[in-house]
mmCIF file of C-alpha atoms and ligand atoms in Angstrom:
data_model
loop_
_atom_site.group_PDB
_atom_site.id
_atom_site.type_symbol
_atom_site.label_atom_id
_atom_site.label_comp_id
_atom_site.label_asym_id
_atom_site.label_seq_id
_atom_site.Cartn_x
_atom_site.Cartn_y
_atom_site.Cartn_z
ATOM 1 C CA UNK A 1 85.385 -2.150 -197.038
ATOM 2 C CA UNK A 2 83.634 -3.665 -193.999
ATOM 3 C CA UNK A 3 80.229 -2.398 -195.116
ATOM 4 C CA UNK A 4 80.706 -4.006 -198.546
ATOM 5 C CA UNK A 5 81.814 -7.261 -196.894
ATOM 6 C CA UNK A 6 78.767 -7.231 -194.592
ATOM 7 C CA UNK A 7 76.491 -6.684 -197.593
ATOM 8 C CA UNK A 8 78.026 -9.584 -199.528
ATOM 9 C CA UNK A 9 77.790 -11.908 -196.524
ATOM 10 C CA UNK A 10 74.196 -10.855 -195.840
ATOM 11 C CA UNK A 11 73.281 -11.623 -199.473
ATOM 12 C CA UNK A 12 75.094 -14.981 -199.332
ATOM 13 C CA UNK A 13 73.309 -15.923 -196.085
ATOM 14 C CA UNK A 14 69.930 -15.086 -197.631
ATOM 15 C CA UNK A 15 70.619 -17.665 -200.362
ATOM 16 C CA UNK A 16 70.483 -20.467 -197.750
ATOM 17 C CA UNK A 17 66.690 -20.225 -197.177
ATOM 18 C CA UNK A 18 66.219 -19.317 -200.851
ATOM 19 C CA UNK A 19 67.726 -22.666 -201.892
ATOM 20 C CA UNK A 20 65.993 -24.566 -199.098
ATOM 21 C CA UNK A 21 69.223 -25.432 -197.284
ATOM 22 C CA UNK A 22 68.117 -24.200 -193.857
ATOM 23 C CA UNK A 23 65.084 -23.828 -191.609
ATOM 24 C CA UNK A 24 64.577 -21.236 -188.843
ATOM 25 C CA UNK A 25 68.036 -19.914 -187.826
ATOM 26 C CA UNK A 26 70.046 -22.985 -188.807
ATOM 27 C CA UNK A 27 73.248 -22.623 -190.791
ATOM 28 C CA UNK A 28 75.589 -19.712 -191.449
ATOM 29 C CA UNK A 29 77.802 -18.142 -194.127
ATOM 30 C CA UNK A 30 81.003 -16.149 -193.667
ATOM 31 C CA UNK A 31 83.467 -14.452 -196.000
ATOM 32 C CA UNK A 32 86.973 -13.259 -195.159
ATOM 33 C CA UNK A 33 88.956 -10.222 -196.217
ATOM 34 C CA UNK A 34 92.433 -11.792 -196.238
ATOM 35 C CA UNK A 35 94.121 -8.363 -196.263
ATOM 36 C CA UNK A 36 92.674 -7.346 -192.901
ATOM 37 C CA UNK A 37 92.388 -10.911 -191.617
ATOM 38 C CA UNK A 38 88.776 -10.224 -190.613
ATOM 39 C CA UNK A 39 85.639 -11.995 -191.757
ATOM 40 C CA UNK A 40 81.942 -11.202 -191.652
ATOM 41 C CA UNK A 41 79.586 -13.897 -190.368
ATOM 42 C CA UNK A 42 75.882 -14.282 -189.709
ATOM 43 C CA UNK A 43 74.822 -13.325 -186.137
ATOM 44 C CA UNK A 44 73.766 -16.199 -183.899
ATOM 45 C CA UNK A 45 70.100 -17.121 -183.602
ATOM 46 C CA UNK A 46 68.609 -14.315 -185.718
ATOM 47 C CA UNK A 47 65.737 -15.304 -188.054
ATOM 48 C CA UNK A 48 66.721 -14.898 -191.708
ATOM 49 C CA UNK A 49 63.606 -12.798 -192.349
ATOM 50 C CA UNK A 50 64.808 -10.273 -189.764
ATOM 51 C CA UNK A 51 68.450 -10.134 -190.903
ATOM 52 C CA UNK A 52 69.899 -6.898 -192.285
ATOM 53 C CA UNK A 53 73.377 -6.333 -193.812
ATOM 54 C CA UNK A 54 74.407 -4.251 -190.809
ATOM 55 C CA UNK A 55 73.660 -7.207 -188.510
ATOM 56 C CA UNK A 56 76.621 -9.209 -189.855
ATOM 57 C CA UNK A 57 79.348 -9.537 -187.248
ATOM 58 C CA UNK A 58 82.993 -8.777 -188.039
ATOM 59 C CA UNK A 59 85.423 -11.180 -186.331
ATOM 60 C CA UNK A 60 89.200 -11.579 -186.530
ATOM 61 C CA UNK A 61 91.041 -14.913 -186.789
ATOM 62 C CA UNK A 62 91.597 -14.917 -183.039
ATOM 63 C CA UNK A 63 87.836 -14.959 -182.575
ATOM 64 C CA UNK A 64 87.663 -11.358 -181.335
ATOM 65 C CA UNK A 65 84.517 -9.449 -182.357
ATOM 66 C CA UNK A 66 85.829 -6.384 -184.172
ATOM 67 C CA UNK A 67 82.417 -4.914 -184.971
ATOM 68 C CA UNK A 68 78.813 -5.962 -184.382
ATOM 69 C CA UNK A 69 75.771 -5.668 -182.173
ATOM 70 C CA UNK A 70 75.095 -9.398 -182.008
ATOM 71 C CA UNK A 71 76.946 -12.514 -180.922
ATOM 72 C CA UNK A 72 78.583 -14.146 -183.983
ATOM 73 C CA UNK A 73 77.314 -17.531 -185.171
ATOM 74 C CA UNK A 74 77.837 -20.399 -182.717
ATOM 75 C CA UNK A 75 79.941 -22.049 -185.469
ATOM 76 C CA UNK A 76 82.392 -19.128 -185.703
ATOM 77 C CA UNK A 77 85.304 -21.134 -184.257
ATOM 78 C CA UNK A 78 84.852 -23.765 -186.993
ATOM 79 C CA UNK A 79 84.939 -21.088 -189.695
ATOM 80 C CA UNK A 80 88.164 -19.728 -188.127
ATOM 81 C CA UNK A 81 89.902 -23.124 -188.184
ATOM 82 C CA UNK A 82 88.975 -23.573 -191.853
ATOM 83 C CA UNK A 83 90.293 -20.124 -192.797
ATOM 84 C CA UNK A 84 93.524 -20.940 -190.969
ATOM 85 C CA UNK A 85 93.895 -24.416 -192.523
ATOM 86 C CA UNK A 86 92.845 -23.561 -196.108
ATOM 87 C CA UNK A 87 94.764 -20.370 -197.009
ATOM 88 C CA UNK A 88 93.228 -19.853 -200.457
ATOM 89 C CA UNK A 89 89.552 -20.018 -199.492
ATOM 90 C CA UNK A 90 87.483 -16.889 -199.023
ATOM 91 C CA UNK A 91 84.128 -18.184 -197.808
ATOM 92 C CA UNK A 92 82.674 -20.907 -195.549
ATOM 93 C CA UNK A 93 79.130 -22.270 -195.258
ATOM 94 C CA UNK A 94 77.488 -24.518 -192.720
ATOM 95 C CA UNK A 95 73.933 -25.838 -193.240
ATOM 96 C CA UNK A 96 71.606 -28.550 -191.990
ATOM 97 C CA UNK A 97 70.372 -29.321 -195.502
ATOM 98 C CA UNK A 98 68.411 -32.509 -195.019
ATOM 99 C CA UNK A 99 69.940 -34.934 -197.528
ATOM 100 C CA UNK A 100 73.556 -34.044 -196.746
ATOM 101 C CA UNK A 101 72.778 -34.002 -193.016
ATOM 102 C CA UNK A 102 71.190 -37.456 -193.325
ATOM 103 C CA UNK A 103 74.476 -38.827 -194.758
ATOM 104 C CA UNK A 104 76.346 -37.018 -191.942
ATOM 105 C CA UNK A 105 74.053 -38.553 -189.297
ATOM 106 C CA UNK A 106 74.550 -41.957 -190.892
ATOM 107 C CA UNK A 107 78.310 -41.402 -190.667
ATOM 108 C CA UNK A 108 78.859 -42.250 -194.340
ATOM 109 C CA UNK A 109 80.889 -40.564 -197.041
ATOM 110 C CA UNK A 110 78.905 -39.798 -200.230
ATOM 111 C CA UNK A 111 80.283 -41.909 -203.105
ATOM 112 C CA UNK A 112 80.595 -40.315 -206.538
ATOM 113 C CA UNK A 113 77.910 -42.107 -208.548
ATOM 114 C CA UNK A 114 77.703 -39.728 -211.477
ATOM 115 C CA UNK A 115 78.898 -36.799 -213.542
ATOM 116 C CA UNK A 116 76.819 -34.184 -211.691
ATOM 117 C CA UNK A 117 78.890 -34.984 -208.602
ATOM 118 C CA UNK A 118 82.114 -35.360 -210.599
ATOM 119 C CA UNK A 119 81.709 -31.937 -212.217
ATOM 120 C CA UNK A 120 82.164 -30.179 -208.877
ATOM 121 C CA UNK A 121 83.540 -32.584 -206.291
ATOM 122 C CA UNK A 122 86.548 -34.743 -207.063
ATOM 123 C CA UNK A 123 85.649 -38.082 -205.521
ATOM 124 C CA UNK A 124 83.701 -39.282 -202.498
ATOM 125 C CA UNK A 125 82.620 -36.514 -200.099
ATOM 126 C CA UNK A 126 84.286 -37.424 -196.790
ATOM 127 C CA UNK A 127 82.506 -37.755 -193.448
ATOM 128 C CA UNK A 128 84.718 -36.937 -190.464
ATOM 129 C CA UNK A 129 84.222 -38.854 -187.243
ATOM 130 C CA UNK A 130 82.329 -37.381 -184.329
ATOM 131 C CA UNK A 131 84.180 -35.732 -181.484
ATOM 132 C CA UNK A 132 85.500 -37.472 -178.375
ATOM 133 C CA UNK A 133 84.186 -36.461 -174.960
ATOM 134 C CA UNK A 134 87.331 -34.364 -174.431
ATOM 135 C CA UNK A 135 87.033 -32.708 -177.870
ATOM 136 C CA UNK A 136 83.378 -31.880 -177.171
ATOM 137 C CA UNK A 137 84.558 -29.396 -174.534
ATOM 138 C CA UNK A 138 85.630 -27.110 -177.379
ATOM 139 C CA UNK A 139 83.120 -28.424 -179.912
ATOM 140 C CA UNK A 140 83.143 -25.866 -182.702
ATOM 141 C CA UNK A 141 86.928 -25.349 -182.712
ATOM 142 C CA UNK A 142 87.640 -29.090 -182.650
ATOM 143 C CA UNK A 143 85.122 -29.639 -185.447
ATOM 144 C CA UNK A 144 87.228 -27.269 -187.559
ATOM 145 C CA UNK A 145 90.467 -28.954 -186.527
ATOM 146 C CA UNK A 146 89.039 -32.378 -187.425
ATOM 147 C CA UNK A 147 88.042 -31.110 -190.871
ATOM 148 C CA UNK A 148 91.499 -29.587 -191.380
ATOM 149 C CA UNK A 149 93.142 -32.906 -190.415
ATOM 150 C CA UNK A 150 90.901 -34.794 -192.861
ATOM 151 C CA UNK A 151 92.060 -32.491 -195.646
ATOM 152 C CA UNK A 152 95.750 -32.994 -194.901
ATOM 153 C CA UNK A 153 95.260 -36.137 -197.020
ATOM 154 C CA UNK A 154 92.573 -34.671 -199.250
ATOM 155 C CA UNK A 155 92.703 -31.675 -201.557
ATOM 156 C CA UNK A 156 90.471 -28.963 -200.108
ATOM 157 C CA UNK A 157 90.444 -27.224 -203.481
ATOM 158 C CA UNK A 158 89.191 -30.264 -205.395
ATOM 159 C CA UNK A 159 86.810 -31.267 -202.603
ATOM 160 C CA UNK A 160 85.225 -28.082 -201.157
ATOM 161 C CA UNK A 161 82.803 -30.024 -198.935
ATOM 162 C CA UNK A 162 82.778 -32.275 -195.897
ATOM 163 C CA UNK A 163 80.226 -34.009 -193.661
ATOM 164 C CA UNK A 164 80.597 -33.942 -189.869
ATOM 165 C CA UNK A 165 79.194 -37.118 -188.317
ATOM 166 C CA UNK A 166 76.058 -36.557 -186.216
ATOM 167 C CA UNK A 167 76.078 -32.886 -187.222
ATOM 168 C CA UNK A 168 75.982 -31.712 -190.834
ATOM 169 C CA UNK A 169 77.867 -30.345 -193.843
ATOM 170 C CA UNK A 170 80.440 -27.593 -194.252
ATOM 171 C CA UNK A 171 81.467 -26.226 -197.655
ATOM 172 C CA UNK A 172 83.924 -23.535 -198.765
ATOM 173 C CA UNK A 173 85.019 -21.659 -201.864
ATOM 174 C CA UNK A 174 86.826 -18.595 -203.144
ATOM 175 C CA UNK A 175 84.123 -16.417 -201.570
ATOM 176 C CA UNK A 176 80.833 -16.725 -199.696
ATOM 177 C CA UNK A 177 78.794 -17.072 -202.881
ATOM 178 C CA UNK A 178 80.916 -19.935 -204.207
ATOM 179 C CA UNK A 179 80.739 -21.650 -200.813
ATOM 180 C CA UNK A 180 76.919 -21.401 -201.017
ATOM 181 C CA UNK A 181 77.001 -22.733 -204.591
ATOM 182 C CA UNK A 182 78.988 -25.733 -203.323
ATOM 183 C CA UNK A 183 76.453 -26.225 -200.508
ATOM 184 C CA UNK A 184 73.631 -26.372 -203.073
ATOM 185 C CA UNK A 185 75.575 -28.844 -205.233
ATOM 186 C CA UNK A 186 76.356 -30.954 -202.145
ATOM 187 C CA UNK A 187 72.679 -31.162 -201.210
ATOM 188 C CA UNK A 188 71.689 -32.153 -204.750
ATOM 189 C CA UNK A 189 74.326 -34.890 -205.079
ATOM 190 C CA UNK A 190 73.474 -36.129 -201.561
ATOM 191 C CA UNK A 191 69.837 -36.488 -202.645
ATOM 192 C CA UNK A 192 70.752 -38.209 -205.929
ATOM 193 C CA UNK A 193 73.166 -40.603 -204.193
ATOM 194 C CA UNK A 194 70.596 -41.601 -201.560
ATOM 195 C CA UNK A 195 67.975 -42.260 -204.247
ATOM 196 C CA UNK A 196 70.542 -44.089 -206.358
ATOM 197 C CA UNK A 197 71.169 -46.539 -203.498
ATOM 198 C CA UNK A 198 67.419 -46.907 -202.926
ATOM 199 C CA UNK A 199 66.862 -47.742 -206.603
ATOM 200 C CA UNK A 200 69.847 -50.086 -206.820
ATOM 201 C CA UNK A 201 71.440 -51.297 -203.562
ATOM 202 C CA UNK A 202 74.297 -52.845 -205.603
ATOM 203 C CA UNK A 203 75.223 -49.549 -207.307
ATOM 204 C CA UNK A 204 78.960 -48.846 -207.661
ATOM 205 C CA UNK A 205 80.773 -45.471 -207.871
ATOM 206 C CA UNK A 206 81.475 -43.887 -211.279
ATOM 207 C CA UNK A 207 84.683 -45.141 -212.947
ATOM 208 C CA UNK A 208 87.764 -43.030 -212.169
ATOM 209 C CA UNK A 209 88.283 -42.127 -215.843
ATOM 210 C CA UNK A 210 84.771 -40.639 -215.994
ATOM 211 C CA UNK A 211 85.441 -38.729 -212.753
ATOM 212 C CA UNK A 212 88.724 -37.390 -214.174
ATOM 213 C CA UNK A 213 87.117 -36.482 -217.496
ATOM 214 C CA UNK A 214 84.324 -34.492 -215.912
ATOM 215 C CA UNK A 215 86.217 -32.876 -213.077
ATOM 216 C CA UNK A 216 89.236 -31.769 -215.094
ATOM 217 C CA UNK A 217 87.089 -30.667 -218.025
ATOM 218 C CA UNK A 218 85.644 -28.001 -215.705
ATOM 219 C CA UNK A 219 88.524 -27.277 -213.358
ATOM 220 C CA UNK A 220 91.723 -28.064 -215.232
ATOM 221 C CA UNK A 221 94.657 -29.925 -213.778
ATOM 222 C CA UNK A 222 95.139 -27.547 -210.822
ATOM 223 C CA UNK A 223 91.912 -26.375 -209.247
ATOM 224 C CA UNK A 224 93.208 -23.262 -207.480
ATOM 225 C CA UNK A 225 91.334 -20.500 -205.678
ATOM 226 C CA UNK A 226 92.938 -17.120 -205.793
ATOM 227 C CA UNK A 227 95.612 -18.108 -208.338
HETATM 228 O O1 5SP B 301 74.932 -26.436 -186.108
HETATM 229 C C1 5SP B 301 74.232 -25.669 -185.486
HETATM 230 C C2 5SP B 301 73.331 -26.148 -184.412
HETATM 231 O O2 5SP B 301 73.451 -27.565 -184.357
HETATM 232 C C3 5SP B 301 74.251 -24.205 -185.842
HETATM 233 O O3 5SP B 301 74.781 -24.095 -187.164
HETATM 234 C C4 5SP B 301 72.872 -23.589 -185.921
HETATM 235 O O4 5SP B 301 72.186 -24.283 -186.926
HETATM 236 C C5 5SP B 301 72.986 -22.119 -186.301
HETATM 237 O O5 5SP B 301 73.597 -21.462 -185.244
HETATM 238 P P1 5SP B 301 73.860 -19.884 -185.335
HETATM 239 O O6 5SP B 301 74.677 -19.625 -186.582
HETATM 240 O O7 5SP B 301 72.515 -19.213 -185.436
HETATM 241 O O8 5SP B 301 74.597 -19.585 -184.063
#
């Protein structure tokens, strides 16, 4: 089981450079096996070209390394908080994809200006505030807690993406591959939205009825993972 999980997570991680979402060793993908409560995650600081399936690190939800020759990603504590807060997700992605990261650095949510966005992400993509000096002492864990708090009022199933101010995007899904898919969609809608505002500074978000039409046409009334 662990070998299969490592292989899936390796393949999902390799999609990040393939889709141009990362440079050098930036970003990371994980996927959890809910039965064992363990997840596989990219090792920290290893070039994608050098990665092998067996390099993926197996970690439990207490942050203990169960199996692996490398240190797990520096963002592991954020992945853990998201797995704890969002019980039906199976995969988490963090990237520094440049358009989404630009919105995160600007501290702005990404409005829904069109149907491409509406097809996958129900509404504006939130941007959570940056951490306080105290919270910075446990940066990665508190980033995850902040995201979880944001989604107490948001539906993490209908909005599988978030921007972290001064940092970058996180996405999730039913598995690592879907979380990567959502990261690609996020980057595309971030690019379109930025250009949209450049072309027309007075642009307004898509009407709610269009958002509903497109989102529910694809996802139905209850967008559930694992049900
Ligand atoms: O957000 C950051 C750094 O700002 C990290 O996501 C790095 O981009 C990747 O770190 P590792 O996964 O290699 O530890």
